mmCIF file of N, CA and C in Angstrom:
data_model
loop_
_atom_site.group_PDB
_atom_site.id
_atom_site.type_symbol
_atom_site.label_atom_id
_atom_site.label_comp_id
_atom_site.label_asym_id
_atom_site.label_seq_id
_atom_site.Cartn_x
_atom_site.Cartn_y
_atom_site.Cartn_z
ATOM 1 N N MET A 30 -17.824 30.836 -1.842
ATOM 2 C CA MET A 30 -16.515 30.501 -2.412
ATOM 3 C C MET A 30 -15.517 30.464 -0.932
ATOM 4 N N VAL A 31 -14.782 29.364 -0.853
ATOM 5 C CA VAL A 31 -14.238 29.196 0.152
ATOM 6 C C VAL A 31 -12.508 29.646 0.217
ATOM 7 N N GLU A 32 -12.333 30.318 1.265
ATOM 8 C CA GLU A 32 -10.682 30.864 1.357
ATOM 9 C C GLU A 32 -10.151 29.955 1.686
ATOM 10 N N THR A 33 -8.663 29.903 1.341
ATOM 11 C CA THR A 33 -7.403 29.147 2.122
ATOM 12 C C THR A 33 -6.301 29.822 2.402
ATOM 13 N N ASP A 34 -5.679 29.705 3.551
ATOM 14 C CA ASP A 34 -4.482 30.292 3.949
ATOM 15 C C ASP A 34 -3.514 29.753 2.806
ATOM 16 N N GLU A 35 -2.644 30.459 2.120
ATOM 17 C CA GLU A 35 -1.745 29.923 1.268
ATOM 18 C C GLU A 35 -0.277 29.693 2.027
ATOM 19 N N THR A 36 -0.412 30.122 3.322
ATOM 20 C CA THR A 36 0.906 29.695 4.114
ATOM 21 C C THR A 36 1.133 28.645 4.675
ATOM 22 N N GLU A 37 -0.201 28.016 5.045
ATOM 23 C CA GLU A 37 -0.248 26.542 5.509
ATOM 24 C C GLU A 37 0.691 25.540 4.447
ATOM 25 N N GLU A 38 1.205 24.606 5.363
ATOM 26 C CA GLU A 38 1.649 23.636 4.549
ATOM 27 C C GLU A 38 1.269 22.074 4.488
ATOM 28 N N PRO A 39 1.309 21.672 3.247
ATOM 29 C CA PRO A 39 0.632 20.380 3.330
ATOM 30 C C PRO A 39 0.889 19.381 4.136
ATOM 31 N N VAL A 40 -0.120 18.699 4.831
ATOM 32 C CA VAL A 40 0.264 17.460 5.748
ATOM 33 C C VAL A 40 0.588 16.403 5.023
ATOM 34 N N VAL A 41 2.038 15.458 5.024
ATOM 35 C CA VAL A 41 2.364 14.580 4.530
ATOM 36 C C VAL A 41 2.009 13.446 5.317
ATOM 37 N N VAL A 42 1.172 12.180 4.446
ATOM 38 C CA VAL A 42 1.206 11.132 5.388
ATOM 39 C C VAL A 42 1.541 10.141 4.977
ATOM 40 N N GLU A 43 2.499 9.472 5.887
ATOM 41 C CA GLU A 43 3.137 8.389 5.380
ATOM 42 C C GLU A 43 2.506 6.893 5.172
ATOM 43 N N PRO A 44 2.618 6.488 3.898
ATOM 44 C CA PRO A 44 1.663 5.355 3.783
ATOM 45 C C PRO A 44 2.273 4.289 5.096
ATOM 46 N N THR A 45 1.366 3.323 5.398
ATOM 47 C CA THR A 45 1.674 2.008 6.337
ATOM 48 C C THR A 45 2.173 0.884 5.176
ATOM 49 N N PRO A 46 3.167 0.257 5.916
ATOM 50 C CA PRO A 46 3.317 -1.077 4.840
ATOM 51 C C PRO A 46 2.356 -1.811 4.364
ATOM 52 N N GLU A 47 2.528 -1.998 3.163
ATOM 53 C CA GLU A 47 0.865 -3.301 2.404
ATOM 54 C C GLU A 47 0.869 -4.561 3.281
ATOM 55 N N ALA A 48 -0.333 -4.894 3.402
ATOM 56 C CA ALA A 48 -0.266 -6.454 4.052
ATOM 57 C C ALA A 48 0.105 -7.448 3.133
ATOM 58 N N ALA A 49 0.643 -8.487 3.896
ATOM 59 C CA ALA A 49 1.075 -9.594 3.103
ATOM 60 C C ALA A 49 0.000 -10.163 2.327
ATOM 61 N N SER A 50 0.606 -10.824 1.150
ATOM 62 C CA SER A 50 -0.435 -11.408 0.544
ATOM 63 C C SER A 50 -1.097 -12.707 0.863
ATOM 64 N N PRO A 51 -2.281 -13.466 0.898
ATOM 65 C CA PRO A 51 -3.152 -14.519 1.538
ATOM 66 C C PRO A 51 -2.313 -15.670 0.877
ATOM 67 N N PRO A 52 -2.170 -16.702 1.928
ATOM 68 C CA PRO A 52 -1.296 -18.023 1.289
ATOM 69 C C PRO A 52 -1.750 -18.702 0.036
ATOM 70 N N GLN A 53 -1.057 -19.553 -0.570
ATOM 71 C CA GLN A 53 -1.831 -19.786 -1.857
ATOM 72 C C GLN A 53 -3.216 -20.822 -1.173
ATOM 73 N N GLY A 54 -4.289 -20.780 -2.497
ATOM 74 C CA GLY A 54 -5.303 -21.579 -2.096
ATOM 75 C C GLY A 54 -6.238 -20.744 -1.034
ATOM 76 N N ARG A 55 -5.783 -19.954 -0.217
ATOM 77 C CA ARG A 55 -6.889 -19.212 0.127
ATOM 78 C C ARG A 55 -7.364 -17.758 -0.320
ATOM 79 N N ARG A 56 -8.986 -17.529 -0.256
ATOM 80 C CA ARG A 56 -9.252 -16.587 -1.176
ATOM 81 C C ARG A 56 -8.905 -15.150 -0.222
ATOM 82 N N ALA A 57 -8.556 -14.157 -1.231
ATOM 83 C CA ALA A 57 -8.667 -13.045 -0.714
ATOM 84 C C ALA A 57 -9.578 -12.492 0.146
ATOM 85 N N GLY A 58 -9.814 -11.691 0.816
ATOM 86 C CA GLY A 58 -10.663 -10.886 1.550
ATOM 87 C C GLY A 58 -11.375 -10.002 0.797
ATOM 88 N N PRO A 59 -12.375 -9.329 1.393
ATOM 89 C CA PRO A 59 -13.055 -8.703 0.371
ATOM 90 C C PRO A 59 -12.200 -7.117 -0.040
ATOM 91 N N PRO A 60 -12.714 -6.834 -1.389
ATOM 92 C CA PRO A 60 -11.508 -5.769 -1.588
ATOM 93 C C PRO A 60 -11.655 -4.323 -0.272
ATOM 94 N N SER A 61 -10.604 -3.477 -0.120
ATOM 95 C CA SER A 61 -10.527 -2.689 0.787
ATOM 96 C C SER A 61 -10.466 -1.453 0.091
ATOM 97 N N LEU A 62 -10.469 0.004 1.045
ATOM 98 C CA LEU A 62 -10.117 0.875 0.805
ATOM 99 C C LEU A 62 -9.035 1.234 2.146
ATOM 100 N N SER A 63 -7.809 2.183 1.330
ATOM 101 C CA SER A 63 -6.796 2.592 2.602
ATOM 102 C C SER A 63 -6.435 3.951 2.392
ATOM 103 N N THR A 64 -5.501 4.403 2.965
ATOM 104 C CA THR A 64 -4.858 5.323 2.581
ATOM 105 C C THR A 64 -3.179 5.248 2.075
ATOM 106 N N ASP A 65 -2.954 3.980 1.365
ATOM 107 C CA ASP A 65 -1.803 3.702 0.987
ATOM 108 C C ASP A 65 -2.116 3.202 -0.310
ATOM 109 N N GLN A 66 -3.183 2.104 -0.215
ATOM 110 C CA GLN A 66 -3.423 1.351 -1.515
ATOM 111 C C GLN A 66 -4.844 0.866 -1.747
ATOM 112 N N TRP A 67 -5.861 0.712 -2.739
ATOM 113 C CA TRP A 67 -7.014 0.247 -2.709
ATOM 114 C C TRP A 67 -7.063 -1.032 -3.364
ATOM 115 N N THR A 68 -8.018 -1.542 -3.344
ATOM 116 C CA THR A 68 -8.189 -3.029 -4.297
ATOM 117 C C THR A 68 -9.817 -3.062 -4.675
ATOM 118 N N CYS A 69 -10.193 -3.602 -5.588
ATOM 119 C CA CYS A 69 -11.618 -3.529 -5.936
ATOM 120 C C CYS A 69 -11.581 -4.577 -6.891
ATOM 121 N N GLU A 70 -12.987 -5.134 -6.871
ATOM 122 C CA GLU A 70 -13.633 -5.976 -7.602
ATOM 123 C C GLU A 70 -14.551 -6.039 -8.864
ATOM 124 N N ILE A 71 -14.885 -6.392 -9.620
ATOM 125 C CA ILE A 71 -15.675 -6.527 -10.660
ATOM 126 C C ILE A 71 -16.830 -7.428 -10.271
ATOM 127 N N ALA A 72 -18.075 -6.466 -9.889
ATOM 128 C CA ALA A 72 -19.194 -7.772 -9.561
ATOM 129 C C ALA A 72 -20.615 -7.142 -10.628
ATOM 130 N N LEU A 73 -21.714 -7.736 -10.342
ATOM 131 C CA LEU A 73 -22.492 -7.812 -11.439
ATOM 132 C C LEU A 73 -23.960 -7.144 -10.094
ATOM 133 N N TRP A 74 -24.440 -6.351 -10.920
ATOM 134 C CA TRP A 74 -25.640 -5.939 -10.330
ATOM 135 C C TRP A 74 -27.000 -5.848 -11.241
ATOM 136 N N THR A 75 -28.288 -6.803 -11.313
ATOM 137 C CA THR A 75 -29.257 -7.189 -12.383
ATOM 138 C C THR A 75 -30.309 -6.290 -11.785
ATOM 139 N N GLU A 76 -31.430 -6.272 -12.729
ATOM 140 C CA GLU A 76 -32.683 -6.106 -11.864
ATOM 141 C C GLU A 76 -33.614 -6.280 -12.761
ATOM 142 N N HIS A 77 -34.421 -6.996 -13.312
ATOM 143 C CA HIS A 77 -35.124 -7.322 -14.397
ATOM 144 C C HIS A 77 -34.832 -8.082 -15.535
ATOM 145 N N ASP A 78 -34.685 -7.115 -16.609
ATOM 146 C CA ASP A 78 -33.661 -7.953 -17.684
ATOM 147 C C ASP A 78 -32.508 -7.038 -18.143
ATOM 148 N N GLN A 79 -32.010 -5.975 -17.381
ATOM 149 C CA GLN A 79 -30.839 -5.392 -17.409
ATOM 150 C C GLN A 79 -29.693 -5.670 -16.376
ATOM 151 N N GLY A 80 -28.368 -5.420 -16.896
ATOM 152 C CA GLY A 80 -27.361 -5.586 -16.057
ATOM 153 C C GLY A 80 -26.192 -4.651 -16.160
ATOM 154 N N VAL A 81 -25.244 -4.440 -15.095
ATOM 155 C CA VAL A 81 -24.403 -3.418 -15.042
ATOM 156 C C VAL A 81 -23.318 -4.378 -14.230
ATOM 157 N N PHE A 82 -22.265 -3.973 -14.784
ATOM 158 C CA PHE A 82 -21.063 -4.474 -13.914
ATOM 159 C C PHE A 82 -20.256 -3.003 -13.236
ATOM 160 N N TYR A 83 -20.096 -3.255 -12.132
ATOM 161 C CA TYR A 83 -19.433 -2.176 -11.453
ATOM 162 C C TYR A 83 -18.029 -2.615 -10.591
ATOM 163 N N ALA A 84 -17.372 -1.682 -10.066
ATOM 164 C CA ALA A 84 -16.133 -1.694 -9.189
ATOM 165 C C ALA A 84 -16.334 -1.401 -7.898
ATOM 166 N N ARG A 85 -16.228 -2.651 -7.182
ATOM 167 C CA ARG A 85 -16.795 -2.149 -5.868
ATOM 168 C C ARG A 85 -15.519 -2.838 -4.765
ATOM 169 N N SER A 86 -15.480 -1.861 -3.843
ATOM 170 C CA SER A 86 -14.388 -1.882 -2.662
ATOM 171 C C SER A 86 -15.180 -1.900 -1.576
ATOM 172 N N PHE A 87 -14.733 -2.283 -0.294
ATOM 173 C CA PHE A 87 -15.373 -1.824 1.054
ATOM 174 C C PHE A 87 -14.805 -0.675 1.808
ATOM 175 N N HIS A 88 -15.386 -0.241 2.602
ATOM 176 C CA HIS A 88 -14.602 0.698 3.704
ATOM 177 C C HIS A 88 -15.223 0.337 4.595
ATOM 178 N N ARG A 89 -15.034 -0.173 5.965
ATOM 179 C CA ARG A 89 -15.668 -0.518 7.370
ATOM 180 C C ARG A 89 -16.845 -1.113 7.199
ATOM 181 N N GLY A 90 -16.765 -2.225 6.055
ATOM 182 C CA GLY A 90 -17.585 -3.425 5.966
ATOM 183 C C GLY A 90 -18.664 -2.997 5.043
ATOM 184 N N ASP A 91 -18.870 -1.197 4.598
ATOM 185 C CA ASP A 91 -19.903 -0.722 3.755
ATOM 186 C C ASP A 91 -19.035 -0.900 2.165
ATOM 187 N N GLU A 92 -20.062 -1.419 1.251
ATOM 188 C CA GLU A 92 -19.194 -1.220 0.047
ATOM 189 C C GLU A 92 -19.669 0.186 -0.623
ATOM 190 N N VAL A 93 -18.452 0.197 -1.625
ATOM 191 C CA VAL A 93 -18.166 1.400 -1.778
ATOM 192 C C VAL A 93 -18.440 1.555 -3.557
ATOM 193 N N THR A 94 -18.828 1.865 -4.383
ATOM 194 C CA THR A 94 -18.917 1.613 -6.102
ATOM 195 C C THR A 94 -17.980 2.694 -6.101
ATOM 196 N N VAL A 95 -17.122 2.129 -7.219
ATOM 197 C CA VAL A 95 -15.797 2.854 -7.655
ATOM 198 C C VAL A 95 -16.060 3.580 -8.741
ATOM 199 N N ALA A 96 -16.568 2.623 -9.709
ATOM 200 C CA ALA A 96 -17.097 2.899 -11.344
ATOM 201 C C ALA A 96 -18.078 1.624 -11.999
ATOM 202 N N GLU A 97 -19.111 2.486 -12.825
ATOM 203 C CA GLU A 97 -19.744 1.319 -13.844
ATOM 204 C C GLU A 97 -19.623 1.272 -15.285
ATOM 205 N N SER A 98 -20.453 -0.148 -15.649
ATOM 206 C CA SER A 98 -20.102 -0.128 -16.817
ATOM 207 C C SER A 98 -21.223 0.585 -17.471
ATOM 208 N N PRO A 99 -21.409 0.255 -18.869
ATOM 209 C CA PRO A 99 -22.937 0.843 -19.780
ATOM 210 C C PRO A 99 -23.336 -0.384 -18.809
ATOM 211 N N GLY A 100 -24.869 -0.021 -19.233
ATOM 212 C CA GLY A 100 -25.861 -1.434 -18.950
ATOM 213 C C GLY A 100 -25.858 -2.041 -20.537
ATOM 214 N N PHE A 101 -26.559 -3.202 -19.807
ATOM 215 C CA PHE A 101 -26.727 -4.513 -21.034
ATOM 216 C C PHE A 101 -27.670 -5.489 -20.453
ATOM 217 N N ALA A 102 -28.190 -6.215 -21.577
ATOM 218 C CA ALA A 102 -29.727 -6.896 -21.707
ATOM 219 C C ALA A 102 -29.208 -8.175 -20.869
ATOM 220 N N VAL A 103 -29.631 -8.898 -19.900
ATOM 221 C CA VAL A 103 -29.598 -10.097 -19.193
ATOM 222 C C VAL A 103 -30.615 -11.064 -19.584
ATOM 223 N N PRO A 104 -30.166 -12.192 -19.757
ATOM 224 C CA PRO A 104 -31.103 -13.207 -20.087
ATOM 225 C C PRO A 104 -31.880 -13.589 -18.687
ATOM 226 N N SER A 105 -33.286 -13.891 -19.279
ATOM 227 C CA SER A 105 -34.466 -14.148 -17.970
ATOM 228 C C SER A 105 -33.681 -15.161 -16.986
ATOM 229 N N THR A 106 -32.952 -16.025 -17.072
ATOM 230 C CA THR A 106 -32.137 -16.662 -16.085
ATOM 231 C C THR A 106 -31.752 -15.855 -15.384
ATOM 232 N N GLY A 107 -31.122 -14.676 -15.479
ATOM 233 C CA GLY A 107 -29.837 -14.261 -14.461
ATOM 234 C C GLY A 107 -28.948 -14.171 -14.649
ATOM 235 N N THR A 108 -28.156 -15.689 -15.171
ATOM 236 C CA THR A 108 -27.023 -15.663 -15.331
ATOM 237 C C THR A 108 -26.405 -14.759 -16.743
ATOM 238 N N VAL A 109 -25.296 -14.431 -16.103
ATOM 239 C CA VAL A 109 -24.969 -13.434 -17.369
ATOM 240 C C VAL A 109 -23.683 -14.532 -17.748
ATOM 241 N N GLU A 110 -23.765 -14.799 -19.117
ATOM 242 C CA GLU A 110 -22.558 -15.354 -19.971
ATOM 243 C C GLU A 110 -21.781 -14.401 -20.814
ATOM 244 N N GLU A 111 -20.718 -14.713 -21.162
ATOM 245 C CA GLU A 111 -19.743 -13.891 -22.176
ATOM 246 C C GLU A 111 -20.451 -13.653 -23.607
ATOM 247 N N SER A 112 -21.973 -12.903 -23.539
ATOM 248 C CA SER A 112 -22.219 -12.506 -24.484
ATOM 249 C C SER A 112 -21.580 -11.220 -25.157
ATOM 250 N N PRO A 113 -21.991 -11.264 -26.463
ATOM 251 C CA PRO A 113 -20.994 -9.780 -26.822
ATOM 252 C C PRO A 113 -21.714 -9.010 -26.284
ATOM 253 N N ALA A 114 -22.674 -8.340 -25.439
ATOM 254 C CA ALA A 114 -22.988 -6.920 -24.752
ATOM 255 C C ALA A 114 -22.429 -6.961 -23.516
ATOM 256 N N ALA A 115 -22.404 -7.911 -22.876
ATOM 257 C CA ALA A 115 -21.964 -8.489 -21.780
ATOM 258 C C ALA A 115 -20.318 -8.235 -21.729
ATOM 259 N N VAL A 116 -19.472 -8.893 -22.726
ATOM 260 C CA VAL A 116 -18.259 -8.706 -22.311
ATOM 261 C C VAL A 116 -17.762 -7.073 -22.864
ATOM 262 N N ALA A 117 -18.514 -6.533 -23.855
ATOM 263 C CA ALA A 117 -18.115 -4.939 -24.032
ATOM 264 C C ALA A 117 -18.397 -3.997 -22.784
ATOM 265 N N ALA A 118 -19.398 -4.479 -22.261
ATOM 266 C CA ALA A 118 -19.937 -3.663 -20.719
ATOM 267 C C ALA A 118 -18.514 -4.147 -19.764
ATOM 268 N N TYR A 119 -18.348 -5.156 -19.906
ATOM 269 C CA TYR A 119 -16.980 -5.896 -18.876
ATOM 270 C C TYR A 119 -15.774 -4.827 -19.392
ATOM 271 N N GLU A 120 -15.733 -4.876 -20.561
ATOM 272 C CA GLU A 120 -14.093 -4.609 -21.219
ATOM 273 C C GLU A 120 -14.102 -2.797 -21.337
ATOM 274 N N SER A 121 -15.490 -1.961 -21.285
ATOM 275 C CA SER A 121 -15.643 -0.742 -21.058
ATOM 276 C C SER A 121 -14.967 -0.080 -19.533
ATOM 277 N N LEU A 122 -15.822 -0.675 -18.797
ATOM 278 C CA LEU A 122 -15.615 -0.928 -17.185
ATOM 279 C C LEU A 122 -14.055 -0.814 -17.048
ATOM 280 N N CYS A 123 -13.172 -2.200 -17.536
ATOM 281 C CA CYS A 123 -12.041 -2.473 -17.476
ATOM 282 C C CYS A 123 -11.097 -1.511 -17.803
ATOM 283 N N ASP A 124 -11.381 -0.803 -18.782
ATOM 284 C CA ASP A 124 -10.681 0.137 -19.478
ATOM 285 C C ASP A 124 -10.875 1.662 -18.755
ATOM 286 N N ASP A 125 -11.901 1.907 -18.021
ATOM 287 C CA ASP A 125 -12.245 3.175 -17.858
ATOM 288 C C ASP A 125 -11.539 2.549 -16.631
ATOM 289 N N LEU A 126 -11.196 1.778 -15.454
ATOM 290 C CA LEU A 126 -10.617 1.726 -14.423
ATOM 291 C C LEU A 126 -9.185 1.902 -14.746
ATOM 292 N N VAL A 127 -8.690 1.126 -15.691
ATOM 293 C CA VAL A 127 -7.263 1.549 -16.199
ATOM 294 C C VAL A 127 -6.938 3.244 -16.244
ATOM 295 N N ARG A 128 -7.993 3.741 -16.999
ATOM 296 C CA ARG A 128 -7.726 4.976 -17.396
ATOM 297 C C ARG A 128 -7.657 5.945 -16.425
ATOM 298 N N MET A 129 -8.229 5.147 -15.150
ATOM 299 C CA MET A 129 -8.121 5.937 -13.744
ATOM 300 C C MET A 129 -6.997 5.669 -12.820
ATOM 301 N N GLY A 130 -6.266 4.972 -13.144
ATOM 302 C CA GLY A 130 -5.166 4.947 -12.613
ATOM 303 C C GLY A 130 -5.083 3.037 -11.837
ATOM 304 N N TRP A 131 -6.250 2.430 -12.083
ATOM 305 C CA TRP A 131 -6.169 0.951 -11.586
ATOM 306 C C TRP A 131 -5.152 0.273 -12.296
ATOM 307 N N ALA A 132 -5.055 -0.594 -12.061
ATOM 308 C CA ALA A 132 -3.888 -2.269 -12.278
ATOM 309 C C ALA A 132 -4.365 -3.548 -12.095
ATOM 310 N N ARG A 133 -4.920 -3.979 -13.655
ATOM 311 C CA ARG A 133 -5.032 -5.480 -13.066
ATOM 312 C C ARG A 133 -4.356 -5.832 -11.594
ATOM 313 N N ASP A 134 -4.889 -7.025 -10.799
ATOM 314 C CA ASP A 134 -4.280 -7.589 -10.219
ATOM 315 C C ASP A 134 -4.765 -9.112 -10.141
ATOM 316 N N ALA A 135 -6.049 -9.690 -10.101
ATOM 317 C CA ALA A 135 -6.192 -11.015 -10.201
ATOM 318 C C ALA A 135 -7.758 -11.496 -10.503
ATOM 319 N N ASP A 136 -7.290 -12.570 -11.089
ATOM 320 C CA ASP A 136 -8.611 -13.056 -11.655
ATOM 321 C C ASP A 136 -9.766 -13.617 -10.365
ATOM 322 N N GLY A 137 -10.911 -12.958 -10.565
ATOM 323 C CA GLY A 137 -12.193 -13.370 -9.808
ATOM 324 C C GLY A 137 -12.903 -14.846 -9.981
ATOM 325 N N ARG A 138 -14.068 -15.491 -9.000
ATOM 326 C CA ARG A 138 -14.498 -16.495 -9.420
ATOM 327 C C ARG A 138 -15.272 -16.304 -10.325
ATOM 328 N N ASP A 139 -15.812 -15.356 -10.449
ATOM 329 C CA ASP A 139 -16.542 -15.356 -12.158
ATOM 330 C C ASP A 139 -15.834 -14.901 -13.317
ATOM 331 N N TRP A 140 -16.247 -14.941 -14.236
ATOM 332 C CA TRP A 140 -15.415 -14.501 -15.710
ATOM 333 C C TRP A 140 -15.132 -13.163 -15.380
ATOM 334 N N TYR A 141 -16.085 -12.242 -14.924
ATOM 335 C CA TYR A 141 -16.066 -10.829 -14.976
ATOM 336 C C TYR A 141 -15.498 -10.546 -13.759
ATOM 337 N N GLY A 142 -14.704 -11.208 -12.727
ATOM 338 C CA GLY A 142 -14.780 -11.067 -10.904
ATOM 339 C C GLY A 142 -13.679 -10.433 -11.163
ATOM 340 N N THR A 143 -12.646 -9.652 -11.895
ATOM 341 C CA THR A 143 -10.984 -9.309 -12.220
ATOM 342 C C THR A 143 -10.969 -8.182 -10.777
ATOM 343 N N ARG A 144 -9.779 -8.613 -10.386
ATOM 344 C CA ARG A 144 -9.582 -7.509 -9.157
ATOM 345 C C ARG A 144 -8.767 -6.506 -9.462
ATOM 346 N N PHE A 145 -8.652 -5.356 -8.939
ATOM 347 C CA PHE A 145 -7.391 -4.120 -9.278
ATOM 348 C C PHE A 145 -6.960 -3.505 -8.191
ATOM 349 N N ARG A 146 -5.912 -2.927 -8.253
ATOM 350 C CA ARG A 146 -5.310 -2.223 -7.582
ATOM 351 C C ARG A 146 -4.625 -1.070 -7.447
ATOM 352 N N ARG A 147 -4.987 0.039 -6.457
ATOM 353 C CA ARG A 147 -4.443 1.619 -7.167
ATOM 354 C C ARG A 147 -4.026 2.026 -5.408
ATOM 355 N N ASP A 148 -3.042 2.976 -5.957
ATOM 356 C CA ASP A 148 -2.447 3.929 -4.968
ATOM 357 C C ASP A 148 -3.640 4.604 -4.635
ATOM 358 N N PHE A 149 -3.635 5.270 -2.897
ATOM 359 C CA PHE A 149 -4.335 6.034 -2.928
ATOM 360 C C PHE A 149 -4.116 7.318 -3.248
ATOM 361 N N SER A 150 -5.263 7.997 -3.811
ATOM 362 C CA SER A 150 -5.620 9.688 -4.256
ATOM 363 C C SER A 150 -6.502 10.544 -4.118
ATOM 364 N N LEU A 151 -6.215 11.793 -3.843
ATOM 365 C CA LEU A 151 -7.776 12.358 -3.691
ATOM 366 C C LEU A 151 -8.849 12.078 -4.558
ATOM 367 N N SER A 152 -7.899 12.213 -5.900
ATOM 368 C CA SER A 152 -8.932 12.022 -7.286
ATOM 369 C C SER A 152 -9.999 10.904 -7.413
ATOM 370 N N ALA A 153 -8.929 9.529 -6.734
ATOM 371 C CA ALA A 153 -9.731 8.436 -6.893
ATOM 372 C C ALA A 153 -10.762 8.642 -6.138
ATOM 373 N N LEU A 154 -10.589 8.981 -4.964
ATOM 374 C CA LEU A 154 -11.814 9.369 -3.580
ATOM 375 C C LEU A 154 -13.038 10.015 -4.139
ATOM 376 N N ASN A 155 -12.924 11.303 -4.984
ATOM 377 C CA ASN A 155 -13.598 11.651 -5.454
ATOM 378 C C ASN A 155 -14.418 10.795 -6.706
ATOM 379 N N ALA A 156 -13.821 10.312 -7.102
ATOM 380 C CA ALA A 156 -14.424 9.486 -8.609
ATOM 381 C C ALA A 156 -15.110 8.429 -7.625
ATOM 382 N N SER A 157 -14.561 7.971 -6.631
ATOM 383 C CA SER A 157 -15.638 6.830 -6.216
ATOM 384 C C SER A 157 -16.479 7.335 -5.512
ATOM 385 N N LEU A 158 -16.373 8.632 -4.717
ATOM 386 C CA LEU A 158 -17.836 9.349 -4.184
ATOM 387 C C LEU A 158 -19.026 9.534 -5.235
ATOM 388 N N THR A 159 -18.561 9.884 -6.145
ATOM 389 C CA THR A 159 -19.304 10.458 -7.537
ATOM 390 C C THR A 159 -20.090 9.264 -7.861
ATOM 391 N N ALA A 160 -19.296 8.042 -7.986
ATOM 392 C CA ALA A 160 -19.969 6.853 -8.592
ATOM 393 C C ALA A 160 -20.958 6.184 -7.388
ATOM 394 N N HIS A 161 -20.800 6.215 -6.558
ATOM 395 C CA HIS A 161 -21.471 6.012 -5.034
ATOM 396 C C HIS A 161 -22.857 6.475 -4.816
ATOM 397 N N VAL A 162 -22.642 8.022 -5.371
ATOM 398 C CA VAL A 162 -24.067 8.469 -5.311
ATOM 399 C C VAL A 162 -24.820 8.138 -6.297
ATOM 400 N N THR A 163 -23.777 8.188 -7.781
ATOM 401 C CA THR A 163 -25.189 7.664 -8.663
ATOM 402 C C THR A 163 -25.937 6.382 -8.527
ATOM 403 N N SER A 164 -24.702 5.435 -8.228
ATOM 404 C CA SER A 164 -25.580 4.002 -7.735
ATOM 405 C C SER A 164 -26.456 3.818 -6.568
ATOM 406 N N GLU A 165 -26.409 5.103 -5.470
ATOM 407 C CA GLU A 165 -27.500 5.310 -4.399
ATOM 408 C C GLU A 165 -28.480 5.489 -5.090
ATOM 409 N N ARG A 166 -28.633 6.397 -6.352
ATOM 410 C CA ARG A 166 -29.968 6.926 -6.887
ATOM 411 C C ARG A 166 -30.590 6.117 -7.718
ATOM 412 N N ARG A 167 -29.752 4.936 -8.059
ATOM 413 C CA ARG A 167 -30.109 3.705 -8.582
ATOM 414 C C ARG A 167 -31.568 3.234 -7.481
ATOM 415 N N ASN A 168 -31.055 3.285 -6.334
ATOM 416 C CA ASN A 168 -31.961 2.419 -5.209
ATOM 417 C C ASN A 168 -32.872 3.268 -4.953
ATOM 418 N N TYR A 169 -33.370 4.023 -5.268
ATOM 419 C CA TYR A 169 -34.567 4.795 -4.967
ATOM 420 C C TYR A 169 -35.673 4.986 -5.909
#
């Protein structure tokens, strides 16, 4: 059990100004983690005949998994079309992200590559780290 000193005052961190949006026609950089605002995008992970959509962000060049969709079947071509199962998995992930406080920001290159934004919070960091551990287990 960890004991805390209730007389300590919380530290207030002032957010830094948000970076300007990229000029029209230029693709935004990879999603990023910061203490003022997070961005993430939906990507696809496939193995054999199974797929999972996952929301990813980047921190110091490392990919961080924010959340994952339920699994779904992927055709042998490896290309994910807008099949009913794929769309249901994508929509489930989008709904989860919105429930976690993320807001849709922009469409991506692929039909499922939606980008999201949210303000930084410790609960979001916790959820992200839990999802990251789950994702890492899949790689073993």
